[in-house]
Coordinates of C-alpha atoms in Angstrom, one line a residue:
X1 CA -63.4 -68.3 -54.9
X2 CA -62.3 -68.7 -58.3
X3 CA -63.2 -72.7 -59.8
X4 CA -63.1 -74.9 -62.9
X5 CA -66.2 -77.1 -62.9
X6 CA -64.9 -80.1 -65.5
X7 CA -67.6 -82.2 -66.3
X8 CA -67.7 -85.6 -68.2
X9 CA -70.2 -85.1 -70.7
X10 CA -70.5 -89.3 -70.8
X11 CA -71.0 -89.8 -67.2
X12 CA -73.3 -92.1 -66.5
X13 CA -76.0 -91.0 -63.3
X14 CA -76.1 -86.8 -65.0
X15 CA -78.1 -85.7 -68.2
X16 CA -77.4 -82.8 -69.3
X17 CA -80.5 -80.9 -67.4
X18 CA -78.7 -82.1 -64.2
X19 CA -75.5 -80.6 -64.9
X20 CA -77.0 -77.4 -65.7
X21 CA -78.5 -76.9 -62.2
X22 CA -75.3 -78.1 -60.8
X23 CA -73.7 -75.5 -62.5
X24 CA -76.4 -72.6 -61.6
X25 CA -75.8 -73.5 -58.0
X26 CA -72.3 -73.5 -57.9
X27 CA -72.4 -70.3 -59.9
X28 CA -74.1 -68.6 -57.3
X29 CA -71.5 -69.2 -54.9
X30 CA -68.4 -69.4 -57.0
X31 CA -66.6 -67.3 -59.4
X32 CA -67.4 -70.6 -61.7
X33 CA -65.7 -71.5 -65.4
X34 CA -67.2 -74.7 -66.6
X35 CA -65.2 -77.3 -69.5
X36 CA -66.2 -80.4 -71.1
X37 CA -63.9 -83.3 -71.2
X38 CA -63.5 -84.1 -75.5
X39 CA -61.3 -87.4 -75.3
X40 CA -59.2 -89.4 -72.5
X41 CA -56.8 -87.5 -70.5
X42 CA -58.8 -83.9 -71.4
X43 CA -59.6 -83.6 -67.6
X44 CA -55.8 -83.7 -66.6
X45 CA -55.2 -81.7 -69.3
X46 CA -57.3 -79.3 -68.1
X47 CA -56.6 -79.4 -64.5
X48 CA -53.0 -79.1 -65.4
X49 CA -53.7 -76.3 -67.2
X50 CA -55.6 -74.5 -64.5
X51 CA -52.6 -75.3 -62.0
X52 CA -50.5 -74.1 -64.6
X53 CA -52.4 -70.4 -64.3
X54 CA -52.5 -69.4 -60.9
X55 CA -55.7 -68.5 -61.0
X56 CA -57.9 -71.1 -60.3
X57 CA -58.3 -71.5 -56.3
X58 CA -60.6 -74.8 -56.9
X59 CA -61.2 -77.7 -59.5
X60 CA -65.0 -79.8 -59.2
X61 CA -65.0 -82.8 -60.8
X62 CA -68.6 -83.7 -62.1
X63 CA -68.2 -87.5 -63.2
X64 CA -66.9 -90.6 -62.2
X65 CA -63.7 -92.1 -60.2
X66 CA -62.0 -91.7 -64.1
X67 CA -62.9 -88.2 -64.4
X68 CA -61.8 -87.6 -60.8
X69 CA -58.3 -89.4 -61.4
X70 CA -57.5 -87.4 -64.4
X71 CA -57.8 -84.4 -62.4
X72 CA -56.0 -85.7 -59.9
X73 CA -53.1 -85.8 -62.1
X74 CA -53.1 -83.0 -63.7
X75 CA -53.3 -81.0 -60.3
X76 CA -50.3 -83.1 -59.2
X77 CA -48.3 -82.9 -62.6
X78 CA -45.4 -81.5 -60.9
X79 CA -45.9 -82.7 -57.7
X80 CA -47.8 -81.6 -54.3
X81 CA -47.2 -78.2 -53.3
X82 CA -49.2 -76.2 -50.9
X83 CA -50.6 -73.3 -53.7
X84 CA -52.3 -76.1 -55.7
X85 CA -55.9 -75.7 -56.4
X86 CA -58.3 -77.3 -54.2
X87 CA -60.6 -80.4 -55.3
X88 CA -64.1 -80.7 -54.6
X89 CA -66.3 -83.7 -56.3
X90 CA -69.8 -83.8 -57.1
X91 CA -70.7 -87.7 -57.8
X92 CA -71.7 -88.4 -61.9
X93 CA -70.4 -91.9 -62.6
X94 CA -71.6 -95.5 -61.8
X95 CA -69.7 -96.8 -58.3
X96 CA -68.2 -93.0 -56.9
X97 CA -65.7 -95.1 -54.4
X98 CA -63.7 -91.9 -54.2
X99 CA -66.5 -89.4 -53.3
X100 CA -68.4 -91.9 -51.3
X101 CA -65.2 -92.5 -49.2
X102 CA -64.8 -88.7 -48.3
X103 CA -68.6 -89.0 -46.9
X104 CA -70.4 -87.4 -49.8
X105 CA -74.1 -88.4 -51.1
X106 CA -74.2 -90.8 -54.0
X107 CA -76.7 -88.3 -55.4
X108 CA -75.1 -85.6 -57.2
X109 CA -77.7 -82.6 -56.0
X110 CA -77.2 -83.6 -52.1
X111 CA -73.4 -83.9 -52.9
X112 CA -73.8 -80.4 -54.2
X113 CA -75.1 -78.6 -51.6
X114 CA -72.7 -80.5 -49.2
X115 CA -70.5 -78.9 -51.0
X116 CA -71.3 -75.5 -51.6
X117 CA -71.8 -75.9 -47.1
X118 CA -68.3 -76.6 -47.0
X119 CA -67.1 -73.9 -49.3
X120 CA -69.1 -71.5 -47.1
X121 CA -67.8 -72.6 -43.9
X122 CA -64.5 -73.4 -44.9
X123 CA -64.2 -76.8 -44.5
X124 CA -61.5 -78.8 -46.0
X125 CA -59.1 -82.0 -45.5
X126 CA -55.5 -83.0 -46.7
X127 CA -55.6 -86.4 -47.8
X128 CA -52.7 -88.6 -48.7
X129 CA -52.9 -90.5 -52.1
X130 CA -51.1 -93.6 -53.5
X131 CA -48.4 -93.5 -56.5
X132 CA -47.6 -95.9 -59.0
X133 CA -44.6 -95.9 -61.5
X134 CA -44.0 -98.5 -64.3
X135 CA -41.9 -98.7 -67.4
X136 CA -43.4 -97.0 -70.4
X137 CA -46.1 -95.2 -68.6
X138 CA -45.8 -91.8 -66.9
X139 CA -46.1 -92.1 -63.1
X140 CA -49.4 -92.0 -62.0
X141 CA -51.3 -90.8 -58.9
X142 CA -54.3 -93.0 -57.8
X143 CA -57.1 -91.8 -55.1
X144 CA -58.3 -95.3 -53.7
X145 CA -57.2 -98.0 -55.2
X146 CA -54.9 -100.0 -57.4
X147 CA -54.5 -103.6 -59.2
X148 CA -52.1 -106.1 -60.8
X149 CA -53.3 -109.0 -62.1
X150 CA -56.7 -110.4 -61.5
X151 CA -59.1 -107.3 -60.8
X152 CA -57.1 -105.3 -63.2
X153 CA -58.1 -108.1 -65.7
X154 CA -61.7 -107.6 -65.0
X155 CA -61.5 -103.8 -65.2
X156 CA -59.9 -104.2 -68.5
X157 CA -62.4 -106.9 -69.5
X158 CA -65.3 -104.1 -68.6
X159 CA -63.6 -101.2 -70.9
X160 CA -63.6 -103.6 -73.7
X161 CA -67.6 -103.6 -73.3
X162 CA -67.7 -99.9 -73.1
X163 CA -65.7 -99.4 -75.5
X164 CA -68.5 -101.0 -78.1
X165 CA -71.6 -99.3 -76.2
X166 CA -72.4 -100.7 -73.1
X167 CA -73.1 -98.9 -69.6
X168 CA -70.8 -99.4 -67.6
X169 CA -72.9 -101.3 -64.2
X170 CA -72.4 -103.2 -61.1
X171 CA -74.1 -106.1 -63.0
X172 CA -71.5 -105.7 -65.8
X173 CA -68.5 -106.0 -63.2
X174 CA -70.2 -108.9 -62.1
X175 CA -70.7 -110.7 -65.1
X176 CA -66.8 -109.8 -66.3
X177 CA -65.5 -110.8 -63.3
X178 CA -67.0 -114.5 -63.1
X179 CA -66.2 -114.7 -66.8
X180 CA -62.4 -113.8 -65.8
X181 CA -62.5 -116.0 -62.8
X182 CA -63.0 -119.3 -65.4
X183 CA -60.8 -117.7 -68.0
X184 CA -57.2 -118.0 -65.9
X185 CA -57.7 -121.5 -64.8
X186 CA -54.0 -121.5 -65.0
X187 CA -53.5 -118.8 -61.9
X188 CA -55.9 -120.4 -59.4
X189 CA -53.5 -122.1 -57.4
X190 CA -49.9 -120.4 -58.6
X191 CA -50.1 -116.9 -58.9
X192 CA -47.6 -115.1 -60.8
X193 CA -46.9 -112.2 -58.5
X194 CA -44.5 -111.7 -55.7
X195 CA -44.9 -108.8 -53.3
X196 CA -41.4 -107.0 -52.4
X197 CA -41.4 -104.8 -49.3
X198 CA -38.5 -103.2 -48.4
X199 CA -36.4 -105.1 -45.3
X200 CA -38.9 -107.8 -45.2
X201 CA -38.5 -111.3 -47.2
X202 CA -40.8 -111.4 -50.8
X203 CA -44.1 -113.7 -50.8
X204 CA -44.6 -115.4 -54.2
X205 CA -47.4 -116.6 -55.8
X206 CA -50.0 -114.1 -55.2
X207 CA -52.8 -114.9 -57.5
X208 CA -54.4 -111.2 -56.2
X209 CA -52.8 -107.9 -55.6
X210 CA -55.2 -104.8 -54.4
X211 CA -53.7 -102.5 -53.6
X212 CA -55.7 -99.5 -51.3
X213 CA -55.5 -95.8 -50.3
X214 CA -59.1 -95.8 -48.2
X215 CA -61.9 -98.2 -47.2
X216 CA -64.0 -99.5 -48.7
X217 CA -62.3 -100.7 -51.4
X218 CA -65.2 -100.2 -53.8
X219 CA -69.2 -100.7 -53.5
X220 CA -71.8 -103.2 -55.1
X221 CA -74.3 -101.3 -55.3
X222 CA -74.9 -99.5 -52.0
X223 CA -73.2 -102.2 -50.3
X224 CA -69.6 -101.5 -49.1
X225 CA -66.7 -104.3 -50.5
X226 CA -63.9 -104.5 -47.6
X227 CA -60.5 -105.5 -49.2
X228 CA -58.2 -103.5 -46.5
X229 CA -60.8 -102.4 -43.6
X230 CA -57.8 -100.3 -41.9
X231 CA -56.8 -98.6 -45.3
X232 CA -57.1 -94.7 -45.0
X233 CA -56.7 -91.1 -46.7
X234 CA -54.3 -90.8 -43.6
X235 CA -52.4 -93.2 -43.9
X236 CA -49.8 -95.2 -46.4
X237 CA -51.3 -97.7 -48.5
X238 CA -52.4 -101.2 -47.8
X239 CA -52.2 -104.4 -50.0
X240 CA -54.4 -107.3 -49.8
X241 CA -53.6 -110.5 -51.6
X242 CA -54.3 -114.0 -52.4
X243 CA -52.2 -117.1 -52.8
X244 CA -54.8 -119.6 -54.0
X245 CA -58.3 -119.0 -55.8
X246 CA -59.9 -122.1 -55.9
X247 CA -63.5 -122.5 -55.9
X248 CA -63.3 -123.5 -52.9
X249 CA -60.8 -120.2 -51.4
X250 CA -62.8 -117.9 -53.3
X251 CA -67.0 -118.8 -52.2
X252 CA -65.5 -118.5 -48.5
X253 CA -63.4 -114.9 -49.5
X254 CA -66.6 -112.9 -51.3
X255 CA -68.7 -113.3 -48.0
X256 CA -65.8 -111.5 -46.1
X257 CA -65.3 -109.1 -48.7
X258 CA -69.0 -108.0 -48.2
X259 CA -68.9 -108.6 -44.3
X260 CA -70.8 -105.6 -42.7
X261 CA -68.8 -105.7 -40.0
X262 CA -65.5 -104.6 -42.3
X263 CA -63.1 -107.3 -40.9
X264 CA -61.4 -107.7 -43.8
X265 CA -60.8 -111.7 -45.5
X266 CA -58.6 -113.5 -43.2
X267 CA -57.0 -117.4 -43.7
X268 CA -54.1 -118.8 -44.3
X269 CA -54.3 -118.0 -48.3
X270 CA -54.5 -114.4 -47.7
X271 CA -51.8 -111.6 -47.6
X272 CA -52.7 -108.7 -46.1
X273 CA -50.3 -105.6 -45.1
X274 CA -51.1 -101.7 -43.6
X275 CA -49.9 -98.7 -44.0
X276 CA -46.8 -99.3 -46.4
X277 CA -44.3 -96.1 -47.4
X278 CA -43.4 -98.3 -50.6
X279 CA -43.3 -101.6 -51.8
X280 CA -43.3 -103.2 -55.8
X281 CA -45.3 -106.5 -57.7
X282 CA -43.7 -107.9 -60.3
X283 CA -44.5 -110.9 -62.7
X284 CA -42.2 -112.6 -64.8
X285 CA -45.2 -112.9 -67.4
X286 CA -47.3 -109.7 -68.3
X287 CA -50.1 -108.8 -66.0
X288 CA -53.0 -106.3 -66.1
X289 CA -52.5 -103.0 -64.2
X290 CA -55.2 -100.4 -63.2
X291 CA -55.5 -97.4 -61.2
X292 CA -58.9 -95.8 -60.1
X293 CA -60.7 -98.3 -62.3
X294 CA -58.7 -97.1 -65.6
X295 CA -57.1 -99.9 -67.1
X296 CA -53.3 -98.8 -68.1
X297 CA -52.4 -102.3 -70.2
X298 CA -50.2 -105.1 -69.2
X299 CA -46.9 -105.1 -67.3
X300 CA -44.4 -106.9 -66.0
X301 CA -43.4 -104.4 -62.5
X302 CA -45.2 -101.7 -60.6
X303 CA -44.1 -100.0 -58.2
X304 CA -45.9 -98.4 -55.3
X305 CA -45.5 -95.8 -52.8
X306 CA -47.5 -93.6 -50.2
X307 CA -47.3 -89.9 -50.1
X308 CA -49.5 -88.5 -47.3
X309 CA -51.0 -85.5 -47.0
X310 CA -50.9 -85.2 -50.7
X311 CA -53.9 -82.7 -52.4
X312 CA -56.3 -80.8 -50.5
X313 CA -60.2 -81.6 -50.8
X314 CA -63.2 -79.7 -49.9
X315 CA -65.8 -82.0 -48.1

């Protein structure tokens, strides 16, 4: 089998040593090129590239859920189609919701010989993926989740940090996101966004929109976070919201969040819908928007939809 191994070179959990063995044992297996990522957007550039070639039968991503997005669109730059290269992932950033999800180690060397077990027995899944389209921004193809307003506001919050030097953490999400939290005092109890699903009536004044593709919807730490429990690679997407985040709303929302027992937040401030084809958020005011944990600046309307069985993955 023929593959491009792209590794982030700034991933955070893989020195250099580490990727080397990774490399060696794919190599012994795989007809293996390997490519550094040099700026944003290099690992859909390259992935494109390899689609582009018709010689590539697989992609790896070493890195993070960034690294893995990228590819992700580059692979799909024209669209699914059933010659596409295939993607594997070997876990190298902080969090790995998209490789945990598919059932893979945390720990890049077990992930890598459960995958070089799968490549020798065959073993692959079709998974469906979510799309998003906005004005000014190239569509964009998402593996697990999405967010408008608030959580895209923390995400966007944390790249400012990285930006100047810091690792990106759980304990850095958490400090950003309690700073956020008393930094839009203003949206606590009026949210600016209204959810529009086709054939149904809109709900306004969603404080939260997060939108998923699987379950969990990200981890702290090794714990799983349950936005949408039903959410799923084989199915459309789901969309959990909030119409109130008081103090209050909020203390009683992060214990169901974290419930081990994945029955997702329930009262009567929360919005919660499964396995939606297509619906849009819009905000009459400028909102944060992020996909994958990549923070794509501030809009006004996004637009969503499902397309199942999407991209092919080793696992």
């Amino acid at each position: 089998m023929r593959a491009l191994l792209v590794f982030n070179p700034k991933a955070t959990t893989t020195s250099g040593r580490t990727r080397d063995v990774l490399a060696h044992a794919l190599a012994s297996t795989l007809k293996l090129e390997i490519a550094g990522t040099e700026y944003r957007g290099h690992a859909r550039d390259l992935a494109r590239e390899a689609t582009a070639s018709g010689s590539i039968d697989l992609v790896v991503a070493l890195g993070g859920d960034g690294t893995v997005n990228e590819i992700v669109n580059g692979l799909l730059a024209d669209g699914p189609a059933e010659d596409l290269p295939r993607l594997a992932v070997v876990p190298g950033g902080s969090t790995n919701v998209f490789a945990r999800a598919l059932g893979l180690p945390n720990d890049p060397v077990e992930a890598t010989s459960v995958l070089l077990e799968a490549i020798a027995a065959g073993s692959e899944r079709t998974i469906g993926l979510g799309r998003a389209s906005t004005e000014g921004l190239p569509e964009r193809w998402f593996t697990f989740t999405a967010g408008f307003g608030f959580d895209a506001g923390v995400v966007g919050r944390v790249e400012q940090h990285r930006r100047s030097g810091r690792r990106s953490t759980h304990a850095l999400y958490v400090n950003q996101a309690v700073r956020h939290y008393f930094g839009v005092k203003e949206h606590r109890k009026a949210g600016p966004i209204t959810l529009s699903v086709p054939g149904q009536d809109p709900v306004d004044g969603l404080v939260v929109s997060i939108v998923s593709n699987t379950s969990p919807w990200t981890f702290l730490g090794n714990r799983p976070v349950y936005a949408s429990p039903e959410a799923t690679f084989d199915a459309d997407l789901d969309i959990f919201g909030l119409t109130r985040m008081s103090l209050v709303q909020t203390l009683r929302t992060i214990p169901q969040l974290l419930d081990a027992s994945a029955a997702g937040p329930r009262g009567k401030h929360v919005v919660a819908y499964h396995d939606l084809g297509e619906f849009t958020l819009h905000s009459q005011e400028p909102l944060p928007f992020q996909v994958d944990g990549d923070h794509l600046g501030e809009r006004n309307q996004v637009r969503f939809s499902g397309v199942r069985r999407a991209l092919r993955v080793i696992v």
